[in-house]
Amino acid sequence: FGAERVSGESFVSNLMLTQAFGQFEKLTWNETSWSISIEFYLYIAFAALCLMGVLQSKIGRFCLALSVACVLLYLTTQKGDLDFYNQNAYGRGFVGFMMGVLLHSIIMTDWASNTLASVKRRAGTLLEGAALVGVCYFIAIAQGAVSFAAPFVFAGFVLVFLDNQGALSRFFSHKWFGLLGALSYSIYMSHFLFCQPMRAVVVKYGIEDVQWLATMAFPIFLALTFALSYCMYRLVEMPTRDAMRVWIDRRIPGKRAAAVKVKA
């Protein structure tokens, strides 16, 4: 780690969730938290859109779609690809998040919902297989300007899989995949703690010299990541989420606070 990565200033920025707004050239502290700093402010923006009724009108949705297109176009003029995490990273997050918002608003209409259900009933498995192959291929080639298509590619992928009509989506509905989904946030936030020591060894000795070590360490890395993620999910994420729901429920007039019991 460089001095900037673990400085007092960068620690405060992580604490206030502002580290992705361009003030640091490199990722600081827990590197993966840069995206959380963007999401936090996107949630505030989304709440403001809801309160203003933007998503309830066709004009509002059109203006939002136009904003997404303009931001994406601007990013293509500023960056060589979509793999950046500080300056203009909020624009990257805005495009991805609001694409999801627009997708949801579209599929909630009767016409889109009925049309999608009809198509998926006839060719759900075929569409899911094609979407899975397509998104894997896109990930393999997503370099340079091609990467800017990511919001559209993944929006299409979500659209195909969202109602579990095909064999693949039913297979991925198994409880073990559900557990991975539940742990995904904790996995994302904690895996860096184990990646960094492995990265340091590779940088110092070279991957050719420690290939055998990396191969042996990979199962250990996975086991430690899942163990820590499960603890974070059960002891931090779930209790905090449930406590926040109770706190909010108590402040909604006429609504009784939900009795939340977290299993040990």
C-alpha positions as a Markdown table, in Angstrom:
| # | Residue | x | y | z |
|---|---|---|---|---|
| 1 | Phe | 0.0 | 0.0 | 0.0 |
| 2 | Gly | 1.2 | 3.5 | -0.8 |
| 3 | Ala | 0.9 | 6.3 | 1.8 |
| 4 | Glu | -2.1 | 7.8 | 0.1 |
| 5 | Arg | -4.0 | 4.5 | 0.2 |
| 6 | Val | -3.9 | 4.3 | 4.0 |
| 7 | Ser | -3.7 | 8.0 | 4.8 |
| 8 | Gly | -6.0 | 9.8 | 7.3 |
| 9 | Glu | -7.6 | 11.7 | 4.5 |
| 10 | Ser | -8.4 | 8.6 | 2.5 |
| 11 | Phe | -9.8 | 7.0 | 5.7 |
| 12 | Val | -12.2 | 9.9 | 6.2 |
| 13 | Ser | -13.3 | 9.7 | 2.5 |
| 14 | Asn | -14.1 | 6.0 | 3.0 |
| 15 | Leu | -16.0 | 6.8 | 6.1 |
| 16 | Met | -18.0 | 9.5 | 4.4 |
| 17 | Leu | -18.4 | 7.4 | 1.2 |
| 18 | Thr | -16.8 | 10.0 | -1.0 |
| 19 | Gln | -13.7 | 8.1 | -2.2 |
| 20 | Ala | -15.0 | 7.6 | -5.7 |
| 21 | Phe | -15.4 | 11.3 | -6.6 |
| 22 | Gly | -12.0 | 11.7 | -8.1 |
| 23 | Gln | -9.8 | 13.0 | -5.2 |
| 24 | Phe | -7.5 | 10.0 | -5.2 |
| 25 | Glu | -5.6 | 8.5 | -8.1 |
| 26 | Lys | -5.6 | 5.0 | -6.6 |
| 27 | Leu | -8.1 | 2.9 | -4.7 |
| 28 | Thr | -7.9 | 3.3 | -0.9 |
| 29 | Trp | -8.4 | 1.1 | 2.1 |
| 30 | Asn | -11.0 | -1.6 | 1.1 |
| 31 | Glu | -10.6 | -1.1 | -2.6 |
| 32 | Thr | -14.0 | -2.6 | -3.5 |
| 33 | Ser | -15.9 | 0.0 | -1.5 |
| 34 | Trp | -15.5 | 2.6 | -4.3 |
| 35 | Ser | -18.7 | 1.3 | -5.9 |
| 36 | Ile | -20.6 | 1.5 | -2.6 |
| 37 | Ser | -19.7 | 5.2 | -2.3 |
| 38 | Ile | -21.4 | 5.7 | -5.7 |
| 39 | Glu | -24.4 | 3.5 | -4.9 |
| 40 | Phe | -25.1 | 5.5 | -1.7 |
| 41 | Tyr | -25.6 | 8.7 | -3.6 |
| 42 | Leu | -27.4 | 7.0 | -6.4 |
| 43 | Tyr | -30.0 | 5.8 | -3.8 |
| 44 | Ile | -30.5 | 9.3 | -2.7 |
| 45 | Ala | -30.9 | 10.4 | -6.3 |
| 46 | Phe | -33.4 | 7.6 | -6.9 |
| 47 | Ala | -35.4 | 8.6 | -3.8 |
| 48 | Ala | -35.6 | 12.2 | -5.1 |
| 49 | Leu | -36.8 | 11.0 | -8.5 |
| 50 | Cys | -39.5 | 8.9 | -6.8 |
| 51 | Leu | -40.6 | 11.9 | -4.6 |
| 52 | Met | -40.8 | 14.1 | -7.7 |
| 53 | Gly | -42.9 | 11.6 | -9.6 |
| 54 | Val | -40.5 | 11.4 | -12.5 |
| 55 | Leu | -40.9 | 7.6 | -12.9 |
| 56 | Gln | -44.7 | 7.9 | -12.9 |
| 57 | Ser | -44.9 | 9.7 | -16.2 |
| 58 | Lys | -43.9 | 8.9 | -19.8 |
| 59 | Ile | -42.2 | 12.3 | -20.1 |
| 60 | Gly | -40.3 | 11.7 | -16.9 |
| 61 | Arg | -39.1 | 8.3 | -18.1 |
| 62 | Phe | -38.1 | 9.7 | -21.5 |
| 63 | Cys | -36.1 | 12.4 | -19.8 |
| 64 | Leu | -34.4 | 9.9 | -17.6 |
| 65 | Ala | -33.5 | 7.7 | -20.6 |
| 66 | Leu | -32.2 | 10.8 | -22.4 |
| 67 | Ser | -30.0 | 11.6 | -19.4 |
| 68 | Val | -28.6 | 8.1 | -19.4 |
| 69 | Ala | -27.8 | 8.3 | -23.1 |
| 70 | Cys | -26.1 | 11.7 | -22.7 |
| 71 | Val | -24.0 | 10.6 | -19.7 |
| 72 | Leu | -22.9 | 7.4 | -21.5 |
| 73 | Leu | -22.0 | 9.5 | -24.6 |
| 74 | Tyr | -20.0 | 11.9 | -22.4 |
| 75 | Leu | -18.1 | 9.0 | -20.9 |
| 76 | Thr | -17.2 | 7.6 | -24.3 |
| 77 | Thr | -15.5 | 11.0 | -25.0 |
| 78 | Gln | -13.6 | 11.0 | -21.7 |
| 79 | Lys | -12.5 | 7.4 | -21.2 |
| 80 | Gly | -11.1 | 4.7 | -23.4 |
| 81 | Asp | -13.3 | 2.0 | -21.7 |
| 82 | Leu | -15.8 | 1.6 | -18.9 |
| 83 | Asp | -13.2 | 0.2 | -16.4 |
| 84 | Phe | -12.6 | 3.3 | -14.2 |
| 85 | Tyr | -13.3 | 3.9 | -10.5 |
| 86 | Asn | -12.6 | 7.5 | -9.5 |
| 87 | Gln | -13.0 | 10.5 | -11.8 |
| 88 | Asn | -16.4 | 10.2 | -13.7 |
| 89 | Ala | -17.2 | 7.0 | -11.8 |
| 90 | Tyr | -20.5 | 8.5 | -10.6 |
| 91 | Gly | -21.5 | 8.7 | -14.3 |
| 92 | Arg | -20.6 | 5.0 | -14.7 |
| 93 | Gly | -22.8 | 4.1 | -11.8 |
| 94 | Phe | -25.6 | 6.5 | -12.9 |
| 95 | Val | -25.8 | 4.8 | -16.3 |
| 96 | Gly | -25.9 | 1.2 | -14.9 |
| 97 | Phe | -28.3 | 2.0 | -12.0 |
| 98 | Met | -30.8 | 4.1 | -14.0 |
| 99 | Met | -30.8 | 1.5 | -16.8 |
| 100 | Gly | -32.1 | -0.9 | -14.2 |
| 101 | Val | -34.7 | 1.7 | -13.1 |
| 102 | Leu | -35.9 | 2.2 | -16.7 |
| 103 | Leu | -36.0 | -1.5 | -17.3 |
| 104 | His | -38.2 | -2.0 | -14.3 |
| 105 | Ser | -40.5 | 0.8 | -15.3 |
| 106 | Ile | -40.9 | -0.7 | -18.7 |
| 107 | Ile | -41.6 | -4.3 | -17.6 |
| 108 | Met | -44.2 | -3.0 | -15.2 |
| 109 | Thr | -46.4 | -1.9 | -18.1 |
| 110 | Asp | -49.2 | -4.4 | -19.0 |
| 111 | Trp | -48.1 | -4.6 | -22.7 |
| 112 | Ala | -44.4 | -5.3 | -21.9 |
| 113 | Ser | -45.3 | -7.8 | -19.1 |
| 114 | Asn | -47.8 | -9.7 | -21.2 |
| 115 | Thr | -45.5 | -9.8 | -24.3 |
| 116 | Leu | -42.5 | -11.0 | -22.3 |
| 117 | Ala | -44.5 | -13.7 | -20.5 |
| 118 | Ser | -45.9 | -14.9 | -23.9 |
| 119 | Val | -42.4 | -15.1 | -25.5 |
| 120 | Lys | -40.8 | -16.7 | -22.4 |
| 121 | Arg | -43.5 | -19.4 | -22.3 |
| 122 | Arg | -42.7 | -20.5 | -25.8 |
| 123 | Ala | -39.0 | -20.1 | -25.9 |
| 124 | Gly | -37.8 | -19.4 | -22.4 |
| 125 | Thr | -35.0 | -22.0 | -22.2 |
| 126 | Leu | -33.7 | -21.1 | -25.7 |
| 127 | Leu | -33.6 | -17.4 | -24.8 |
| 128 | Glu | -31.8 | -18.0 | -21.5 |
| 129 | Gly | -29.2 | -20.3 | -23.1 |
| 130 | Ala | -28.6 | -17.7 | -25.8 |
| 131 | Ala | -28.4 | -14.9 | -23.3 |
| 132 | Leu | -25.9 | -16.8 | -21.1 |
| 133 | Val | -23.6 | -17.6 | -24.0 |
| 134 | Gly | -24.0 | -14.0 | -25.3 |
| 135 | Val | -23.1 | -12.4 | -21.9 |
| 136 | Cys | -20.1 | -14.7 | -21.5 |
| 137 | Tyr | -18.8 | -13.8 | -24.9 |
| 138 | Phe | -19.3 | -10.1 | -24.2 |
| 139 | Ile | -17.3 | -10.4 | -21.0 |
| 140 | Ala | -14.5 | -12.1 | -22.9 |
| 141 | Ile | -14.3 | -9.3 | -25.5 |
| 142 | Ala | -15.4 | -6.3 | -23.4 |
| 143 | Gln | -12.3 | -4.2 | -24.0 |
| 144 | Gly | -12.0 | -0.6 | -25.1 |
| 145 | Ala | -15.1 | 1.0 | -26.7 |
| 146 | Val | -17.0 | -2.3 | -26.7 |
| 147 | Ser | -17.2 | -2.1 | -22.9 |
| 148 | Phe | -19.6 | 0.8 | -23.1 |
| 149 | Ala | -22.3 | -1.6 | -24.3 |
| 150 | Ala | -22.2 | -3.3 | -20.9 |
| 151 | Pro | -25.3 | -1.5 | -19.4 |
| 152 | Phe | -27.4 | -2.6 | -22.4 |
| 153 | Val | -26.0 | -6.2 | -22.5 |
| 154 | Phe | -26.7 | -6.8 | -18.8 |
| 155 | Ala | -30.1 | -5.1 | -18.9 |
| 156 | Gly | -31.0 | -7.6 | -21.7 |
| 157 | Phe | -29.7 | -10.4 | -19.6 |
| 158 | Val | -31.8 | -9.4 | -16.6 |
| 159 | Leu | -34.8 | -9.1 | -18.9 |
| 160 | Val | -34.5 | -12.6 | -20.1 |
| 161 | Phe | -34.0 | -14.2 | -16.7 |
| 162 | Leu | -36.3 | -12.1 | -14.5 |
| 163 | Asp | -39.4 | -14.4 | -14.4 |
| 164 | Asn | -37.9 | -17.9 | -14.1 |
| 165 | Gln | -39.7 | -19.3 | -17.1 |
| 166 | Gly | -36.8 | -21.2 | -18.6 |
| 167 | Ala | -34.9 | -24.3 | -17.4 |
| 168 | Leu | -31.7 | -22.4 | -16.7 |
| 169 | Ser | -33.4 | -19.8 | -14.4 |
| 170 | Arg | -35.3 | -22.6 | -12.6 |
| 171 | Phe | -32.0 | -24.4 | -12.1 |
| 172 | Phe | -30.4 | -21.3 | -10.7 |
| 173 | Ser | -33.3 | -20.9 | -8.3 |
| 174 | His | -31.9 | -23.7 | -6.2 |
| 175 | Lys | -31.4 | -22.8 | -2.5 |
| 176 | Trp | -27.6 | -23.0 | -2.8 |
| 177 | Phe | -27.6 | -20.4 | -5.6 |
| 178 | Gly | -30.0 | -18.4 | -3.5 |
| 179 | Leu | -27.5 | -18.5 | -0.6 |
| 180 | Leu | -24.7 | -17.2 | -2.9 |
| 181 | Gly | -27.0 | -14.4 | -4.0 |
| 182 | Ala | -27.7 | -13.5 | -0.3 |
| 183 | Leu | -24.0 | -13.5 | 0.5 |
| 184 | Ser | -22.9 | -11.7 | -2.7 |
| 185 | Tyr | -22.7 | -8.3 | -1.1 |
| 186 | Ser | -20.6 | -9.6 | 1.8 |
| 187 | Ile | -18.4 | -11.6 | -0.6 |
| 188 | Tyr | -17.8 | -8.5 | -2.7 |
| 189 | Met | -16.9 | -6.4 | 0.3 |
| 190 | Ser | -14.7 | -9.0 | 2.1 |
| 191 | His | -12.8 | -10.9 | -0.7 |
| 192 | Phe | -10.3 | -8.0 | -1.0 |
| 193 | Leu | -8.9 | -8.7 | 2.5 |
| 194 | Phe | -7.6 | -12.1 | 1.2 |
| 195 | Cys | -6.8 | -10.9 | -2.4 |
| 196 | Gln | -4.3 | -8.3 | -1.3 |
| 197 | Pro | -1.8 | -10.7 | 0.4 |
| 198 | Met | -1.9 | -13.0 | -2.6 |
| 199 | Arg | -1.4 | -10.1 | -4.9 |
| 200 | Ala | 1.6 | -8.9 | -2.9 |
| 201 | Val | 3.2 | -12.3 | -3.2 |
| 202 | Val | 2.7 | -12.4 | -6.9 |
| 203 | Val | 4.0 | -8.9 | -7.4 |
| 204 | Lys | 7.1 | -9.6 | -5.3 |
| 205 | Tyr | 8.0 | -13.0 | -6.8 |
| 206 | Gly | 6.2 | -13.1 | -10.2 |
| 207 | Ile | 3.4 | -15.4 | -11.1 |
| 208 | Glu | 5.7 | -18.0 | -12.7 |
| 209 | Asp | 7.6 | -18.5 | -9.5 |
| 210 | Val | 4.5 | -18.9 | -7.3 |
| 211 | Gln | 2.1 | -20.6 | -9.7 |
| 212 | Trp | 2.1 | -23.7 | -7.5 |
| 213 | Leu | 1.4 | -21.5 | -4.4 |
| 214 | Ala | -1.5 | -19.7 | -6.1 |
| 215 | Thr | -3.0 | -23.0 | -7.2 |
| 216 | Met | -2.8 | -24.4 | -3.7 |
| 217 | Ala | -4.0 | -21.2 | -2.0 |
| 218 | Phe | -7.1 | -20.7 | -4.2 |
| 219 | Pro | -9.3 | -23.2 | -2.4 |
| 220 | Ile | -8.2 | -21.7 | 0.9 |
| 221 | Phe | -8.9 | -18.2 | -0.4 |
| 222 | Leu | -12.5 | -19.3 | -1.4 |
| 223 | Ala | -13.1 | -21.0 | 2.0 |
| 224 | Leu | -11.9 | -18.0 | 4.0 |
| 225 | Thr | -13.9 | -15.6 | 1.8 |
| 226 | Phe | -17.1 | -17.5 | 2.2 |
| 227 | Ala | -16.6 | -18.0 | 5.9 |
| 228 | Leu | -16.0 | -14.3 | 6.6 |
| 229 | Ser | -18.8 | -13.3 | 4.2 |
| 230 | Tyr | -21.3 | -15.6 | 6.0 |
| 231 | Cys | -20.3 | -14.1 | 9.4 |
| 232 | Met | -20.7 | -10.6 | 8.0 |
| 233 | Tyr | -24.1 | -11.4 | 6.5 |
| 234 | Arg | -25.5 | -13.0 | 9.7 |
| 235 | Leu | -23.9 | -10.7 | 12.3 |
| 236 | Val | -23.8 | -7.3 | 10.5 |
| 237 | Glu | -25.8 | -7.1 | 7.3 |
| 238 | Met | -29.0 | -8.9 | 8.4 |
| 239 | Pro | -29.3 | -7.3 | 11.9 |
| 240 | Thr | -28.6 | -3.9 | 10.5 |
| 241 | Arg | -31.1 | -4.2 | 7.7 |
| 242 | Asp | -33.8 | -5.6 | 10.0 |
| 243 | Ala | -33.2 | -2.9 | 12.6 |
| 244 | Met | -33.5 | -0.2 | 9.9 |
| 245 | Arg | -36.8 | -1.7 | 8.7 |
| 246 | Val | -38.2 | -1.6 | 12.2 |
| 247 | Trp | -36.9 | 2.0 | 12.6 |
| 248 | Ile | -38.7 | 3.1 | 9.4 |
| 249 | Asp | -41.9 | 1.2 | 10.2 |
| 250 | Arg | -42.2 | 2.9 | 13.5 |
| 251 | Arg | -42.2 | 6.3 | 11.7 |
| 252 | Ile | -44.9 | 5.5 | 9.2 |
| 253 | Pro | -48.2 | 6.7 | 10.5 |
| 254 | Gly | -50.7 | 3.9 | 11.1 |
| 255 | Lys | -48.2 | 1.1 | 10.5 |
| 256 | Arg | -47.2 | -1.2 | 13.2 |
| 257 | Ala | -43.6 | -1.9 | 13.5 |
| 258 | Ala | -42.7 | -5.3 | 12.1 |
| 259 | Ala | -41.5 | -7.8 | 14.7 |
| 260 | Val | -38.2 | -8.9 | 13.4 |
| 261 | Lys | -36.5 | -12.0 | 14.9 |
| 262 | Val | -33.1 | -12.8 | 13.7 |
| 263 | Lys | -32.1 | -16.4 | 14.1 |
| 264 | Ala | -28.8 | -17.0 | 15.8 |
